[in-house]
Amino acid sequence: NFFDIGGDSLLSPPTYFTVVWEWESAPGDHDIAARQFTSAGVQQGGEIFLDLTDNNQSNPAISKSNRGDEWMVVWQTTFSPTDEDLYCATVNWNGSIQNASTPLNTSTANETNPAVSSPLGVDRYLTAYKSGNQIGLTLSNAVTVLQHSSLETLGDNPFAKPRFEPCVDADGGKFIVGYSEQFGNDLTD
């Protein structure tokens, strides 16, 4: 992902779409930024800089809905050539940063390609990501980690095949996680 878009589920204005993206601020230094747009496509405010550190940030994802309050944004940050970590921030409905860049998962595993759900209840988000050949999961209350797990820990993987490209969302009461799984040379969803 080089960019992603989140919407506002409120029916009465003002409501905004928030776009997050990865951009190269200097050679070899990619950062994460956002900007809001009205439903008519007019820019609202200026750029929102979520992570401007010297580390390389990539693959931003934003919750598809803010449920009228705030979006969670997740991305991967390069710690070493074999260790990508996950960071997150939350953005209010009006474009202000609620919680600044915070580590979400900094294990020595390689966490990549994050996806984040819409909020479940008040500020509960599920982040799904590739962790080795598994789909890792982190449940958080805004930027406070509540639990780390994986689909393999919660269920099973009867074919012991690599899983990747996770997607996740919430309907206000439950989370759902989708992913791709490799069988031989074929990819299936």
C-alpha atoms as one frame of an Amber mdcrd trajectory, in Angstrom:
protein
   0.000   0.000   0.000   1.209   3.453  -0.811  -2.085   5.033   0.304  -5.430
   4.217   1.920  -8.735   6.032   2.590 -11.029   6.159   5.629 -14.561   7.587
   5.764 -16.767   9.216   8.381 -19.975   7.302   9.146 -21.907  10.289  10.522
 -24.757  11.475   8.317 -24.708  15.137   9.364 -21.923  17.477   8.238 -19.171
  18.259   8.678 -17.845  14.848   7.657 -14.533  14.137   5.953 -12.620  11.430
   4.174  -9.062  10.998   5.423  -6.383   9.819   3.013  -3.061   8.449   4.327
   0.003   7.902   2.199   3.693   7.080   2.148   6.006   9.717   0.675   9.741
  10.081   0.239  10.890  13.079   2.298  14.572  12.379   1.483  16.361   9.647
  -0.476  15.754   6.400   1.424  13.530   8.086   4.046   9.826   7.432   3.553
   7.323   8.996   5.959   3.575   8.781   6.647   1.206  11.703   6.094  -2.546
  12.289   5.785  -4.985  14.873   4.464  -8.728  15.328   4.746 -11.271  15.973
   2.002 -14.939  16.941   2.081 -17.546  14.741   0.406 -17.286  17.139  -2.566
 -13.544  16.371  -2.881 -12.363  19.737  -1.521  -9.202  19.662   0.611  -9.879
  20.385   4.273  -6.894  21.812   6.135  -3.267  21.006   5.438  -1.178  17.887
   5.523  -1.150  15.873   8.733   2.319  14.434   9.427   2.023  11.182  11.373
   5.652  10.019  11.387   8.642  12.074  10.234  11.402  10.072  11.936  14.543
   9.093  10.036  13.481   5.437   9.893  11.794   4.239   6.722   7.991   4.015
   7.135   5.796   2.257   4.558   2.493   0.512   3.846   0.063   2.822   5.670
  -3.488   1.648   6.380  -6.396   3.546   7.954  -9.592   2.259   9.528 -12.396
   2.340   6.944 -14.669   4.230   9.345 -14.095   6.486  12.323 -17.629   5.843
  13.664 -17.928   9.614  14.030 -14.897   9.941  16.304 -11.376   8.936  15.238
  -9.482   6.861  12.688  -6.600   4.615  13.553  -3.656   4.638  11.155  -1.068
   1.824  11.139   2.152   1.393   9.156   5.376  -0.569   9.170   8.732   0.947
  10.169  12.076  -0.550   9.186  14.136  -1.453  12.258  16.633  -3.607  10.336
  16.690  -5.333   6.918  14.933  -8.366   8.452  12.787  -6.628  11.084   9.811
  -4.449  10.203   7.876  -3.124  13.221   4.323  -1.754  13.408   3.484   1.760
  14.561   0.159   3.563  14.850  -1.484   6.928  15.507  -5.078   8.139  15.779
  -6.588  11.094  13.945  -9.739  12.896  15.146 -12.704  13.443  12.842 -11.518
  17.065  12.371  -7.956  16.171  11.318  -6.125  16.801  14.567  -3.804  14.098
  15.876  -5.386  12.447  18.930  -2.494  10.043  19.681   0.919  10.575  18.090
   3.094   7.869  16.534   3.323   4.941  18.978   4.840   1.435  18.692   2.147
  -1.211  18.167   4.314  -4.313  17.704   8.115  -4.183  17.928   8.907  -7.881
  18.266  11.925  -9.313  16.479   9.599 -10.939  13.939   9.056  -9.249  10.601
   5.577  -7.605  10.731   4.464  -6.307   7.325   1.404  -5.255   5.307  -0.815
  -4.086   8.187  -4.566  -3.582   7.944  -6.711  -2.017  10.684 -10.399  -2.373
  11.495 -12.989   0.295  12.084 -13.440   0.870  15.827 -15.354  -1.735  17.793
 -17.170  -0.036  20.643 -15.146   2.830  22.046 -11.661   2.971  20.567 -11.015
  -0.781  20.163  -9.190  -1.681  16.973  -7.869  -4.938  15.547  -4.722  -4.753
  13.432  -3.940  -7.738  11.188  -0.556  -8.157   9.511   1.782 -10.690   7.950
   4.146 -12.138  10.555   6.385 -14.770   8.974   3.972 -17.179   7.254   1.162
 -16.360   9.688  -1.397 -13.599  10.149  -0.554 -11.697  13.321  -3.231  -9.851
  15.286  -2.956  -6.977  17.745  -5.975  -5.765  19.711  -5.589  -2.229  21.005
  -7.563   0.463  22.772  -6.551   3.392  20.573  -2.742   3.139  20.791  -2.575
   1.011  23.979  -1.903  -2.654  23.173  -4.334  -5.035  24.891  -3.294  -8.350
  23.320  -1.077  -9.910  20.628  -2.123 -13.152  18.944  -2.311 -14.842  15.548
  -4.973 -16.583  13.495  -3.050 -19.818  13.983  -3.222 -19.408  17.787  -6.948
 -18.610  17.689  -7.897 -21.310  15.184  -6.085 -23.711  12.975  -4.134 -23.968
   9.745  -4.929 -27.543   8.625  -2.911 -27.294   5.425   0.076 -25.537   7.078
   0.292 -23.125   4.149   1.646 -19.554   4.174  -0.940 -16.840   4.807  -0.558
 -13.222   3.707  -2.380 -10.043   2.514  -4.709  -9.705   5.519  -7.737  -7.437
   5.602  -9.880  -6.712   8.664 -12.933  -4.716   9.692 -15.566  -4.483  12.419
 -19.337  -4.027  12.290 -19.598  -2.425  15.734 -20.028  -5.795  17.455 -17.520
  -8.230  15.907 -14.270  -8.291  13.955 -13.733 -10.225  10.734 -10.340 -11.064
   9.211  -9.715 -12.173   5.635  -6.436 -13.262   4.063  -4.841 -15.057   1.131
  -3.395 -18.540   1.488  -0.922 -20.271  -0.805  -1.501 -23.836  -2.056   1.452
 -24.973  -4.168   1.963 -22.327  -6.807  -1.680 -21.162  -6.646  -3.000 -18.335
  -4.506  -6.492 -18.640  -3.076  -8.548 -16.379  -0.831
